[in-house]
Amino acid sequence: MSDRLQDFDTTDGAAVAAADIPKAVTAGRFVYSDGATQIFTIDGQTTYTERGHDSAGEWYVDGQGRFCSFWPPSYRACYALRWIVEDTRIVGVSFTGLQDGVTFEGRYA
């Protein structure tokens, strides 16, 4: 768990509140089940790394309080975020696509 999240009191599967999204996604580097990693910076930039190749994108919280990402030139998607908590420690965030319902987990490295 990131030190930036140690004061959060949440449960596994609880929705990440819109106000907490920036802290949740920028708390540390995420590692996904396929070995890919991703970093989100507070200025709205993100870098996804898969098999040694980086892809640069942007992230934001939209007017409806949803986490969204943009990957040039035209891919845009929004996600529901939920906390992943194990033994009272926040260990990551799950992302569920609002259009396709696909869920993937990002665990803090």
PDB file of N, CA and C in Angstrom:
ATOM      1  N   MET A   1       0.840  -1.177   0.000  1.00  0.00           N
ATOM      2  CA  MET A   1       0.000   0.000   0.000  1.00  0.00           C
ATOM      3  C   MET A   1       0.883   1.237   0.000  1.00  0.00           C
ATOM      4  N   SER A   2       0.444   2.220  -0.698  1.00  0.00           N
ATOM      5  CA  SER A   2       1.139   3.492  -0.722  1.00  0.00           C
ATOM      6  C   SER A   2       0.950   4.203   0.615  1.00  0.00           C
ATOM      7  N   ASP A   3       1.991   4.887   1.066  1.00  0.00           N
ATOM      8  CA  ASP A   3       1.881   5.681   2.287  1.00  0.00           C
ATOM      9  C   ASP A   3       0.821   6.767   2.136  1.00  0.00           C
ATOM     10  N   ARG A   4       0.566   7.191   0.918  1.00  0.00           N
ATOM     11  CA  ARG A   4      -0.418   8.237   0.663  1.00  0.00           C
ATOM     12  C   ARG A   4      -1.842   7.769   0.968  1.00  0.00           C
ATOM     13  N   LEU A   5      -2.047   6.472   1.131  1.00  0.00           N
ATOM     14  CA  LEU A   5      -3.391   5.939   1.368  1.00  0.00           C
ATOM     15  C   LEU A   5      -3.577   5.376   2.765  1.00  0.00           C
ATOM     16  N   GLN A   6      -2.592   5.466   3.616  1.00  0.00           N
ATOM     17  CA  GLN A   6      -2.694   4.819   4.921  1.00  0.00           C
ATOM     18  C   GLN A   6      -3.776   5.413   5.804  1.00  0.00           C
ATOM     19  N   ASP A   7      -4.210   6.631   5.561  1.00  0.00           N
ATOM     20  CA  ASP A   7      -5.267   7.238   6.372  1.00  0.00           C
ATOM     21  C   ASP A   7      -6.674   6.968   5.832  1.00  0.00           C
ATOM     22  N   PHE A   8      -6.769   6.301   4.679  1.00  0.00           N
ATOM     23  CA  PHE A   8      -8.081   5.980   4.117  1.00  0.00           C
ATOM     24  C   PHE A   8      -8.684   4.819   4.893  1.00  0.00           C
ATOM     25  N   ASP A   9      -9.967   4.926   5.153  1.00  0.00           N
ATOM     26  CA  ASP A   9     -10.685   3.841   5.815  1.00  0.00           C
ATOM     27  C   ASP A   9     -11.745   3.356   4.834  1.00  0.00           C
ATOM     28  N   THR A  10     -11.499   2.203   4.234  1.00  0.00           N
ATOM     29  CA  THR A  10     -12.417   1.684   3.232  1.00  0.00           C
ATOM     30  C   THR A  10     -12.464   0.177   3.322  1.00  0.00           C
ATOM     31  N   THR A  11     -13.328  -0.424   2.533  1.00  0.00           N
ATOM     32  CA  THR A  11     -13.456  -1.874   2.516  1.00  0.00           C
ATOM     33  C   THR A  11     -13.251  -2.376   1.096  1.00  0.00           C
ATOM     34  N   ASP A  12     -12.954  -3.654   0.988  1.00  0.00           N
ATOM     35  CA  ASP A  12     -12.740  -4.266  -0.318  1.00  0.00           C
ATOM     36  C   ASP A  12     -13.996  -4.139  -1.172  1.00  0.00           C
ATOM     37  N   GLY A  13     -13.822  -3.656  -2.378  1.00  0.00           N
ATOM     38  CA  GLY A  13     -14.932  -3.522  -3.303  1.00  0.00           C
ATOM     39  C   GLY A  13     -15.721  -2.230  -3.193  1.00  0.00           C
ATOM     40  N   ALA A  14     -15.385  -1.402  -2.222  1.00  0.00           N
ATOM     41  CA  ALA A  14     -16.087  -0.122  -2.091  1.00  0.00           C
ATOM     42  C   ALA A  14     -15.727   0.792  -3.251  1.00  0.00           C
ATOM     43  N   ALA A  15     -16.690   1.550  -3.713  1.00  0.00           N
ATOM     44  CA  ALA A  15     -16.449   2.498  -4.802  1.00  0.00           C
ATOM     45  C   ALA A  15     -15.462   3.568  -4.347  1.00  0.00           C
ATOM     46  N   VAL A  16     -14.579   3.956  -5.257  1.00  0.00           N
ATOM     47  CA  VAL A  16     -13.681   5.082  -4.994  1.00  0.00           C
ATOM     48  C   VAL A  16     -14.489   6.348  -5.264  1.00  0.00           C
ATOM     49  N   ALA A  17     -14.628   7.188  -4.251  1.00  0.00           N
ATOM     50  CA  ALA A  17     -15.389   8.439  -4.397  1.00  0.00           C
ATOM     51  C   ALA A  17     -14.686   9.342  -5.406  1.00  0.00           C
ATOM     52  N   ALA A  18     -15.472  10.125  -6.136  1.00  0.00           N
ATOM     53  CA  ALA A  18     -14.914  11.017  -7.156  1.00  0.00           C
ATOM     54  C   ALA A  18     -13.792  11.894  -6.586  1.00  0.00           C
ATOM     55  N   ALA A  19     -13.978  12.407  -5.392  1.00  0.00           N
ATOM     56  CA  ALA A  19     -12.963  13.270  -4.780  1.00  0.00           C
ATOM     57  C   ALA A  19     -11.671  12.522  -4.469  1.00  0.00           C
ATOM     58  N   ASP A  20     -11.747  11.198  -4.321  1.00  0.00           N
ATOM     59  CA  ASP A  20     -10.571  10.389  -3.985  1.00  0.00           C
ATOM     60  C   ASP A  20      -9.876   9.791  -5.200  1.00  0.00           C
ATOM     61  N   ILE A  21     -10.479   9.912  -6.380  1.00  0.00           N
ATOM     62  CA  ILE A  21      -9.884   9.312  -7.590  1.00  0.00           C
ATOM     63  C   ILE A  21      -8.460   9.806  -7.843  1.00  0.00           C
ATOM     64  N   PRO A  22      -8.187  11.114  -7.800  1.00  0.00           N
ATOM     65  CA  PRO A  22      -6.804  11.533  -8.060  1.00  0.00           C
ATOM     66  C   PRO A  22      -5.794  10.894  -7.112  1.00  0.00           C
ATOM     67  N   LYS A  23      -6.120  10.809  -5.842  1.00  0.00           N
ATOM     68  CA  LYS A  23      -5.195  10.205  -4.884  1.00  0.00           C
ATOM     69  C   LYS A  23      -5.066   8.702  -5.141  1.00  0.00           C
ATOM     70  N   ALA A  24      -6.174   8.041  -5.473  1.00  0.00           N
ATOM     71  CA  ALA A  24      -6.148   6.589  -5.715  1.00  0.00           C
ATOM     72  C   ALA A  24      -5.267   6.229  -6.902  1.00  0.00           C
ATOM     73  N   VAL A  25      -5.385   6.982  -7.992  1.00  0.00           N
ATOM     74  CA  VAL A  25      -4.625   6.593  -9.191  1.00  0.00           C
ATOM     75  C   VAL A  25      -3.182   7.085  -9.182  1.00  0.00           C
ATOM     76  N   THR A  26      -2.885   8.118  -8.402  1.00  0.00           N
ATOM     77  CA  THR A  26      -1.509   8.630  -8.374  1.00  0.00           C
ATOM     78  C   THR A  26      -0.717   8.144  -7.158  1.00  0.00           C
ATOM     79  N   ALA A  27      -1.295   7.259  -6.353  1.00  0.00           N
ATOM     80  CA  ALA A  27      -0.641   6.800  -5.122  1.00  0.00           C
ATOM     81  C   ALA A  27       0.579   5.934  -5.383  1.00  0.00           C
ATOM     82  N   GLY A  28       0.701   5.379  -6.568  1.00  0.00           N
ATOM     83  CA  GLY A  28       1.848   4.539  -6.888  1.00  0.00           C
ATOM     84  C   GLY A  28       1.696   3.905  -8.255  1.00  0.00           C
ATOM     85  N   ARG A  29       2.717   3.213  -8.658  1.00  0.00           N
ATOM     86  CA  ARG A  29       2.705   2.510  -9.948  1.00  0.00           C
ATOM     87  C   ARG A  29       1.812   1.293  -9.826  1.00  0.00           C
ATOM     88  N   PHE A  30       0.993   1.051 -10.859  1.00  0.00           N
ATOM     89  CA  PHE A  30       0.130  -0.123 -10.893  1.00  0.00           C
ATOM     90  C   PHE A  30       0.807  -1.233 -11.684  1.00  0.00           C
ATOM     91  N   VAL A  31       0.596  -2.459 -11.218  1.00  0.00           N
ATOM     92  CA  VAL A  31       1.011  -3.656 -11.956  1.00  0.00           C
ATOM     93  C   VAL A  31      -0.253  -4.457 -12.215  1.00  0.00           C
ATOM     94  N   TYR A  32      -0.431  -4.876 -13.481  1.00  0.00           N
ATOM     95  CA  TYR A  32      -1.613  -5.640 -13.880  1.00  0.00           C
ATOM     96  C   TYR A  32      -1.261  -7.119 -13.991  1.00  0.00           C
ATOM     97  N   SER A  33      -2.263  -7.970 -14.053  1.00  0.00           N
ATOM     98  CA  SER A  33      -2.061  -9.423 -14.031  1.00  0.00           C
ATOM     99  C   SER A  33      -1.211  -9.923 -15.193  1.00  0.00           C
ATOM    100  N   ASP A  34      -1.202  -9.208 -16.303  1.00  0.00           N
ATOM    101  CA  ASP A  34      -0.398  -9.629 -17.455  1.00  0.00           C
ATOM    102  C   ASP A  34       1.033  -9.104 -17.402  1.00  0.00           C
ATOM    103  N   GLY A  35       1.397  -8.395 -16.307  1.00  0.00           N
ATOM    104  CA  GLY A  35       2.744  -7.872 -16.138  1.00  0.00           C
ATOM    105  C   GLY A  35       2.919  -6.441 -16.625  1.00  0.00           C
ATOM    106  N   ALA A  36       1.933  -5.910 -17.309  1.00  0.00           N
ATOM    107  CA  ALA A  36       1.998  -4.513 -17.741  1.00  0.00           C
ATOM    108  C   ALA A  36       1.965  -3.608 -16.510  1.00  0.00           C
ATOM    109  N   THR A  37       2.517  -2.411 -16.654  1.00  0.00           N
ATOM    110  CA  THR A  37       2.513  -1.439 -15.564  1.00  0.00           C
ATOM    111  C   THR A  37       1.953  -0.113 -16.067  1.00  0.00           C
ATOM    112  N   GLN A  38       1.528   0.716 -15.117  1.00  0.00           N
ATOM    113  CA  GLN A  38       1.006   2.021 -15.493  1.00  0.00           C
ATOM    114  C   GLN A  38       1.255   3.017 -14.377  1.00  0.00           C
ATOM    115  N   ILE A  39       1.619   4.211 -14.788  1.00  0.00           N
ATOM    116  CA  ILE A  39       1.818   5.311 -13.857  1.00  0.00           C
ATOM    117  C   ILE A  39       0.879   6.440 -14.252  1.00  0.00           C
ATOM    118  N   PHE A  40       0.203   7.007 -13.255  1.00  0.00           N
ATOM    119  CA  PHE A  40      -0.643   8.174 -13.442  1.00  0.00           C
ATOM    120  C   PHE A  40      -0.001   9.320 -12.676  1.00  0.00           C
ATOM    121  N   THR A  41       0.134  10.480 -13.306  1.00  0.00           N
ATOM    122  CA  THR A  41       0.698  11.631 -12.616  1.00  0.00           C
ATOM    123  C   THR A  41      -0.415  12.628 -12.307  1.00  0.00           C
ATOM    124  N   ILE A  42      -0.175  13.441 -11.303  1.00  0.00           N
ATOM    125  CA  ILE A  42      -1.198  14.364 -10.821  1.00  0.00           C
ATOM    126  C   ILE A  42      -1.602  15.384 -11.880  1.00  0.00           C
ATOM    127  N   ASP A  43      -0.753  15.608 -12.882  1.00  0.00           N
ATOM    128  CA  ASP A  43      -1.072  16.586 -13.932  1.00  0.00           C
ATOM    129  C   ASP A  43      -1.932  15.998 -15.053  1.00  0.00           C
ATOM    130  N   GLY A  44      -2.437  14.769 -14.853  1.00  0.00           N
ATOM    131  CA  GLY A  44      -3.346  14.179 -15.830  1.00  0.00           C
ATOM    132  C   GLY A  44      -2.690  13.361 -16.925  1.00  0.00           C
ATOM    133  N   GLN A  45      -1.430  13.059 -16.776  1.00  0.00           N
ATOM    134  CA  GLN A  45      -0.731  12.231 -17.766  1.00  0.00           C
ATOM    135  C   GLN A  45      -0.656  10.786 -17.267  1.00  0.00           C
ATOM    136  N   THR A  46      -0.545   9.845 -18.190  1.00  0.00           N
ATOM    137  CA  THR A  46      -0.364   8.450 -17.817  1.00  0.00           C
ATOM    138  C   THR A  46       0.535   7.763 -18.834  1.00  0.00           C
ATOM    139  N   THR A  47       1.306   6.809 -18.352  1.00  0.00           N
ATOM    140  CA  THR A  47       2.147   5.991 -19.223  1.00  0.00           C
ATOM    141  C   THR A  47       1.871   4.528 -18.904  1.00  0.00           C
ATOM    142  N   TYR A  48       1.476   3.789 -19.930  1.00  0.00           N
ATOM    143  CA  TYR A  48       1.201   2.354 -19.828  1.00  0.00           C
ATOM    144  C   TYR A  48       2.371   1.651 -20.492  1.00  0.00           C
ATOM    145  N   THR A  49       2.977   0.696 -19.790  1.00  0.00           N
ATOM    146  CA  THR A  49       4.129  -0.019 -20.314  1.00  0.00           C
ATOM    147  C   THR A  49       3.811  -1.499 -20.408  1.00  0.00           C
ATOM    148  N   GLU A  50       3.950  -2.027 -21.631  1.00  0.00           N
ATOM    149  CA  GLU A  50       3.675  -3.434 -21.891  1.00  0.00           C
ATOM    150  C   GLU A  50       4.786  -3.986 -22.767  1.00  0.00           C
ATOM    151  N   ARG A  51       5.435  -5.047 -22.264  1.00  0.00           N
ATOM    152  CA  ARG A  51       6.531  -5.694 -22.990  1.00  0.00           C
ATOM    153  C   ARG A  51       7.604  -4.697 -23.440  1.00  0.00           C
ATOM    154  N   GLY A  52       7.907  -3.747 -22.566  1.00  0.00           N
ATOM    155  CA  GLY A  52       8.960  -2.778 -22.846  1.00  0.00           C
ATOM    156  C   GLY A  52       8.558  -1.615 -23.727  1.00  0.00           C
ATOM    157  N   HIS A  53       7.304  -1.546 -24.127  1.00  0.00           N
ATOM    158  CA  HIS A  53       6.827  -0.466 -24.982  1.00  0.00           C
ATOM    159  C   HIS A  53       5.893   0.451 -24.195  1.00  0.00           C
ATOM    160  N   ASP A  54       6.170   1.751 -24.275  1.00  0.00           N
ATOM    161  CA  ASP A  54       5.365   2.742 -23.568  1.00  0.00           C
ATOM    162  C   ASP A  54       4.294   3.336 -24.472  1.00  0.00           C
ATOM    163  N   SER A  55       3.129   3.571 -23.884  1.00  0.00           N
ATOM    164  CA  SER A  55       2.052   4.305 -24.541  1.00  0.00           C
ATOM    165  C   SER A  55       1.677   5.464 -23.629  1.00  0.00           C
ATOM    166  N   ALA A  56       1.630   6.666 -24.193  1.00  0.00           N
ATOM    167  CA  ALA A  56       1.300   7.854 -23.406  1.00  0.00           C
ATOM    168  C   ALA A  56      -0.155   8.227 -23.614  1.00  0.00           C
ATOM    169  N   GLY A  57      -0.815   8.562 -22.522  1.00  0.00           N
ATOM    170  CA  GLY A  57      -2.209   8.978 -22.579  1.00  0.00           C
ATOM    171  C   GLY A  57      -2.496  10.035 -21.537  1.00  0.00           C
ATOM    172  N   GLU A  58      -3.773  10.293 -21.354  1.00  0.00           N
ATOM    173  CA  GLU A  58      -4.218  11.276 -20.379  1.00  0.00           C
ATOM    174  C   GLU A  58      -5.350  10.679 -19.549  1.00  0.00           C
ATOM    175  N   TRP A  59      -5.518  11.162 -18.344  1.00  0.00           N
ATOM    176  CA  TRP A  59      -6.622  10.738 -17.497  1.00  0.00           C
ATOM    177  C   TRP A  59      -7.265  11.978 -16.877  1.00  0.00           C
ATOM    178  N   TYR A  60      -8.530  11.828 -16.475  1.00  0.00           N
ATOM    179  CA  TYR A  60      -9.246  12.933 -15.859  1.00  0.00           C
ATOM    180  C   TYR A  60     -10.491  12.402 -15.152  1.00  0.00           C
ATOM    181  N   VAL A  61     -11.050  13.227 -14.301  1.00  0.00           N
ATOM    182  CA  VAL A  61     -12.337  12.941 -13.677  1.00  0.00           C
ATOM    183  C   VAL A  61     -13.338  13.829 -14.410  1.00  0.00           C
ATOM    184  N   ASP A  62     -14.332  13.213 -15.038  1.00  0.00           N
ATOM    185  CA  ASP A  62     -15.270  13.999 -15.840  1.00  0.00           C
ATOM    186  C   ASP A  62     -16.304  14.715 -14.960  1.00  0.00           C
ATOM    187  N   GLY A  63     -17.170  15.464 -15.587  1.00  0.00           N
ATOM    188  CA  GLY A  63     -18.174  16.252 -14.881  1.00  0.00           C
ATOM    189  C   GLY A  63     -19.162  15.438 -14.085  1.00  0.00           C
ATOM    190  N   GLN A  64     -19.226  14.121 -14.369  1.00  0.00           N
ATOM    191  CA  GLN A  64     -20.119  13.237 -13.619  1.00  0.00           C
ATOM    192  C   GLN A  64     -19.376  12.485 -12.511  1.00  0.00           C
ATOM    193  N   GLY A  65     -18.108  12.835 -12.284  1.00  0.00           N
ATOM    194  CA  GLY A  65     -17.319  12.208 -11.227  1.00  0.00           C
ATOM    195  C   GLY A  65     -16.776  10.844 -11.591  1.00  0.00           C
ATOM    196  N   ARG A  66     -16.646  10.580 -12.893  1.00  0.00           N
ATOM    197  CA  ARG A  66     -16.129   9.280 -13.356  1.00  0.00           C
ATOM    198  C   ARG A  66     -14.673   9.412 -13.784  1.00  0.00           C
ATOM    199  N   PHE A  67     -13.902   8.357 -13.546  1.00  0.00           N
ATOM    200  CA  PHE A  67     -12.526   8.291 -14.019  1.00  0.00           C
ATOM    201  C   PHE A  67     -12.548   7.967 -15.510  1.00  0.00           C
ATOM    202  N   CYS A  68     -11.846   8.756 -16.302  1.00  0.00           N
ATOM    203  CA  CYS A  68     -11.802   8.531 -17.747  1.00  0.00           C
ATOM    204  C   CYS A  68     -10.364   8.629 -18.235  1.00  0.00           C
ATOM    205  N   SER A  69     -10.090   7.983 -19.357  1.00  0.00           N
ATOM    206  CA  SER A  69      -8.773   8.078 -19.966  1.00  0.00           C
ATOM    207  C   SER A  69      -8.912   8.326 -21.458  1.00  0.00           C
ATOM    208  N   PHE A  70      -7.881   8.945 -22.013  1.00  0.00           N
ATOM    209  CA  PHE A  70      -7.827   9.254 -23.435  1.00  0.00           C
ATOM    210  C   PHE A  70      -6.480   8.792 -23.965  1.00  0.00           C
ATOM    211  N   TRP A  71      -6.531   8.019 -25.043  1.00  0.00           N
ATOM    212  CA  TRP A  71      -5.321   7.520 -25.698  1.00  0.00           C
ATOM    213  C   TRP A  71      -5.358   8.006 -27.144  1.00  0.00           C
ATOM    214  N   PRO A  72      -4.463   8.921 -27.491  1.00  0.00           N
ATOM    215  CA  PRO A  72      -4.469   9.461 -28.854  1.00  0.00           C
ATOM    216  C   PRO A  72      -4.294   8.352 -29.888  1.00  0.00           C
ATOM    217  N   PRO A  73      -4.897   8.489 -31.037  1.00  0.00           N
ATOM    218  CA  PRO A  73      -5.545   9.724 -31.465  1.00  0.00           C
ATOM    219  C   PRO A  73      -7.019   9.829 -31.083  1.00  0.00           C
ATOM    220  N   SER A  74      -7.710   8.716 -30.727  1.00  0.00           N
ATOM    221  CA  SER A  74      -9.150   8.867 -30.542  1.00  0.00           C
ATOM    222  C   SER A  74      -9.790   7.950 -29.501  1.00  0.00           C
ATOM    223  N   TYR A  75      -9.025   7.109 -28.804  1.00  0.00           N
ATOM    224  CA  TYR A  75      -9.652   6.175 -27.866  1.00  0.00           C
ATOM    225  C   TYR A  75      -9.938   6.865 -26.539  1.00  0.00           C
ATOM    226  N   ARG A  76     -11.182   6.826 -26.121  1.00  0.00           N
ATOM    227  CA  ARG A  76     -11.599   7.414 -24.852  1.00  0.00           C
ATOM    228  C   ARG A  76     -12.499   6.405 -24.140  1.00  0.00           C
ATOM    229  N   ALA A  77     -12.297   6.230 -22.834  1.00  0.00           N
ATOM    230  CA  ALA A  77     -13.121   5.305 -22.063  1.00  0.00           C
ATOM    231  C   ALA A  77     -13.247   5.811 -20.633  1.00  0.00           C
ATOM    232  N   CYS A  78     -14.358   5.459 -19.991  1.00  0.00           N
ATOM    233  CA  CYS A  78     -14.582   5.819 -18.593  1.00  0.00           C
ATOM    234  C   CYS A  78     -14.792   4.538 -17.790  1.00  0.00           C
ATOM    235  N   TYR A  79     -14.423   4.589 -16.523  1.00  0.00           N
ATOM    236  CA  TYR A  79     -14.406   3.407 -15.674  1.00  0.00           C
ATOM    237  C   TYR A  79     -14.996   3.692 -14.298  1.00  0.00           C
ATOM    238  N   ALA A  80     -15.599   2.678 -13.707  1.00  0.00           N
ATOM    239  CA  ALA A  80     -15.956   2.696 -12.289  1.00  0.00           C
ATOM    240  C   ALA A  80     -14.743   2.150 -11.539  1.00  0.00           C
ATOM    241  N   LEU A  81     -14.321   2.825 -10.495  1.00  0.00           N
ATOM    242  CA  LEU A  81     -13.167   2.392  -9.714  1.00  0.00           C
ATOM    243  C   LEU A  81     -13.630   1.866  -8.362  1.00  0.00           C
ATOM    244  N   ARG A  82     -13.024   0.753  -7.944  1.00  0.00           N
ATOM    245  CA  ARG A  82     -13.313   0.165  -6.633  1.00  0.00           C
ATOM    246  C   ARG A  82     -11.984  -0.175  -5.956  1.00  0.00           C
ATOM    247  N   TRP A  83     -11.970  -0.014  -4.654  1.00  0.00           N
ATOM    248  CA  TRP A  83     -10.769  -0.319  -3.875  1.00  0.00           C
ATOM    249  C   TRP A  83     -10.554  -1.833  -3.789  1.00  0.00           C
ATOM    250  N   ILE A  84      -9.305  -2.235  -3.808  1.00  0.00           N
ATOM    251  CA  ILE A  84      -8.918  -3.615  -3.508  1.00  0.00           C
ATOM    252  C   ILE A  84      -8.235  -3.559  -2.148  1.00  0.00           C
ATOM    253  N   VAL A  85      -8.850  -4.218  -1.167  1.00  0.00           N
ATOM    254  CA  VAL A  85      -8.348  -4.186   0.206  1.00  0.00           C
ATOM    255  C   VAL A  85      -8.100  -5.613   0.668  1.00  0.00           C
ATOM    256  N   GLU A  86      -6.916  -5.844   1.223  1.00  0.00           N
ATOM    257  CA  GLU A  86      -6.568  -7.156   1.787  1.00  0.00           C
ATOM    258  C   GLU A  86      -6.018  -6.943   3.190  1.00  0.00           C
ATOM    259  N   ASP A  87      -6.560  -7.652   4.156  1.00  0.00           N
ATOM    260  CA  ASP A  87      -6.107  -7.531   5.553  1.00  0.00           C
ATOM    261  C   ASP A  87      -6.067  -6.077   6.003  1.00  0.00           C
ATOM    262  N   THR A  88      -7.098  -5.330   5.710  1.00  0.00           N
ATOM    263  CA  THR A  88      -7.292  -3.921   6.075  1.00  0.00           C
ATOM    264  C   THR A  88      -6.341  -2.958   5.356  1.00  0.00           C
ATOM    265  N   ARG A  89      -5.566  -3.444   4.405  1.00  0.00           N
ATOM    266  CA  ARG A  89      -4.634  -2.593   3.660  1.00  0.00           C
ATOM    267  C   ARG A  89      -5.109  -2.414   2.226  1.00  0.00           C
ATOM    268  N   ILE A  90      -5.079  -1.184   1.742  1.00  0.00           N
ATOM    269  CA  ILE A  90      -5.404  -0.920   0.338  1.00  0.00           C
ATOM    270  C   ILE A  90      -4.224  -1.385  -0.506  1.00  0.00           C
ATOM    271  N   VAL A  91      -4.487  -2.322  -1.410  1.00  0.00           N
ATOM    272  CA  VAL A  91      -3.418  -2.868  -2.242  1.00  0.00           C
ATOM    273  C   VAL A  91      -3.585  -2.533  -3.720  1.00  0.00           C
ATOM    274  N   GLY A  92      -4.713  -1.918  -4.082  1.00  0.00           N
ATOM    275  CA  GLY A  92      -4.905  -1.572  -5.476  1.00  0.00           C
ATOM    276  C   GLY A  92      -6.296  -1.043  -5.755  1.00  0.00           C
ATOM    277  N   VAL A  93      -6.580  -0.956  -7.054  1.00  0.00           N
ATOM    278  CA  VAL A  93      -7.851  -0.439  -7.543  1.00  0.00           C
ATOM    279  C   VAL A  93      -8.312  -1.316  -8.694  1.00  0.00           C
ATOM    280  N   SER A  94      -9.605  -1.647  -8.728  1.00  0.00           N
ATOM    281  CA  SER A  94     -10.150  -2.335  -9.894  1.00  0.00           C
ATOM    282  C   SER A  94     -10.846  -1.305 -10.776  1.00  0.00           C
ATOM    283  N   PHE A  95     -10.714  -1.507 -12.080  1.00  0.00           N
ATOM    284  CA  PHE A  95     -11.274  -0.613 -13.087  1.00  0.00           C
ATOM    285  C   PHE A  95     -12.304  -1.412 -13.883  1.00  0.00           C
ATOM    286  N   THR A  96     -13.546  -0.932 -13.951  1.00  0.00           N
ATOM    287  CA  THR A  96     -14.580  -1.598 -14.743  1.00  0.00           C
ATOM    288  C   THR A  96     -15.064  -0.630 -15.818  1.00  0.00           C
ATOM    289  N   GLY A  97     -14.900  -1.031 -17.063  1.00  0.00           N
ATOM    290  CA  GLY A  97     -15.312  -0.188 -18.173  1.00  0.00           C
ATOM    291  C   GLY A  97     -16.812   0.052 -18.146  1.00  0.00           C
ATOM    292  N   LEU A  98     -17.207   1.306 -18.254  1.00  0.00           N
ATOM    293  CA  LEU A  98     -18.624   1.638 -18.195  1.00  0.00           C
ATOM    294  C   LEU A  98     -19.358   1.246 -19.474  1.00  0.00           C
ATOM    295  N   GLN A  99     -18.641   1.104 -20.569  1.00  0.00           N
ATOM    296  CA  GLN A  99     -19.295   0.705 -21.818  1.00  0.00           C
ATOM    297  C   GLN A  99     -19.286  -0.802 -22.028  1.00  0.00           C
ATOM    298  N   ASP A 100     -18.176  -1.458 -21.656  1.00  0.00           N
ATOM    299  CA  ASP A 100     -18.073  -2.890 -21.957  1.00  0.00           C
ATOM    300  C   ASP A 100     -18.171  -3.795 -20.729  1.00  0.00           C
ATOM    301  N   GLY A 101     -18.100  -3.232 -19.523  1.00  0.00           N
ATOM    302  CA  GLY A 101     -18.207  -4.020 -18.305  1.00  0.00           C
ATOM    303  C   GLY A 101     -16.988  -4.860 -17.968  1.00  0.00           C
ATOM    304  N   VAL A 102     -15.923  -4.734 -18.747  1.00  0.00           N
ATOM    305  CA  VAL A 102     -14.698  -5.508 -18.495  1.00  0.00           C
ATOM    306  C   VAL A 102     -13.979  -4.913 -17.282  1.00  0.00           C
ATOM    307  N   THR A 103     -13.566  -5.798 -16.371  1.00  0.00           N
ATOM    308  CA  THR A 103     -12.868  -5.376 -15.160  1.00  0.00           C
ATOM    309  C   THR A 103     -11.428  -5.873 -15.179  1.00  0.00           C
ATOM    310  N   PHE A 104     -10.517  -5.006 -14.771  1.00  0.00           N
ATOM    311  CA  PHE A 104      -9.124  -5.408 -14.578  1.00  0.00           C
ATOM    312  C   PHE A 104      -8.629  -4.767 -13.297  1.00  0.00           C
ATOM    313  N   GLU A 105      -7.649  -5.420 -12.667  1.00  0.00           N
ATOM    314  CA  GLU A 105      -7.133  -4.960 -11.396  1.00  0.00           C
ATOM    315  C   GLU A 105      -5.737  -4.387 -11.545  1.00  0.00           C
ATOM    316  N   GLY A 106      -5.533  -3.232 -10.923  1.00  0.00           N
ATOM    317  CA  GLY A 106      -4.210  -2.642 -10.824  1.00  0.00           C
ATOM    318  C   GLY A 106      -3.779  -2.707  -9.376  1.00  0.00           C
ATOM    319  N   ARG A 107      -2.649  -3.341  -9.139  1.00  0.00           N
ATOM    320  CA  ARG A 107      -2.137  -3.445  -7.773  1.00  0.00           C
ATOM    321  C   ARG A 107      -0.915  -2.545  -7.641  1.00  0.00           C
ATOM    322  N   TYR A 108      -0.837  -1.863  -6.496  1.00  0.00           N
ATOM    323  CA  TYR A 108       0.290  -0.971  -6.275  1.00  0.00           C
ATOM    324  C   TYR A 108       1.580  -1.768  -6.162  1.00  0.00           C
ATOM    325  N   ALA A 109       2.589  -1.309  -6.890  1.00  0.00           N
ATOM    326  CA  ALA A 109       3.888  -1.994  -6.878  1.00  0.00           C
ATOM    327  C   ALA A 109       4.675  -1.618  -5.638  1.00  0.00           C
TER     328      ALA A 109
END
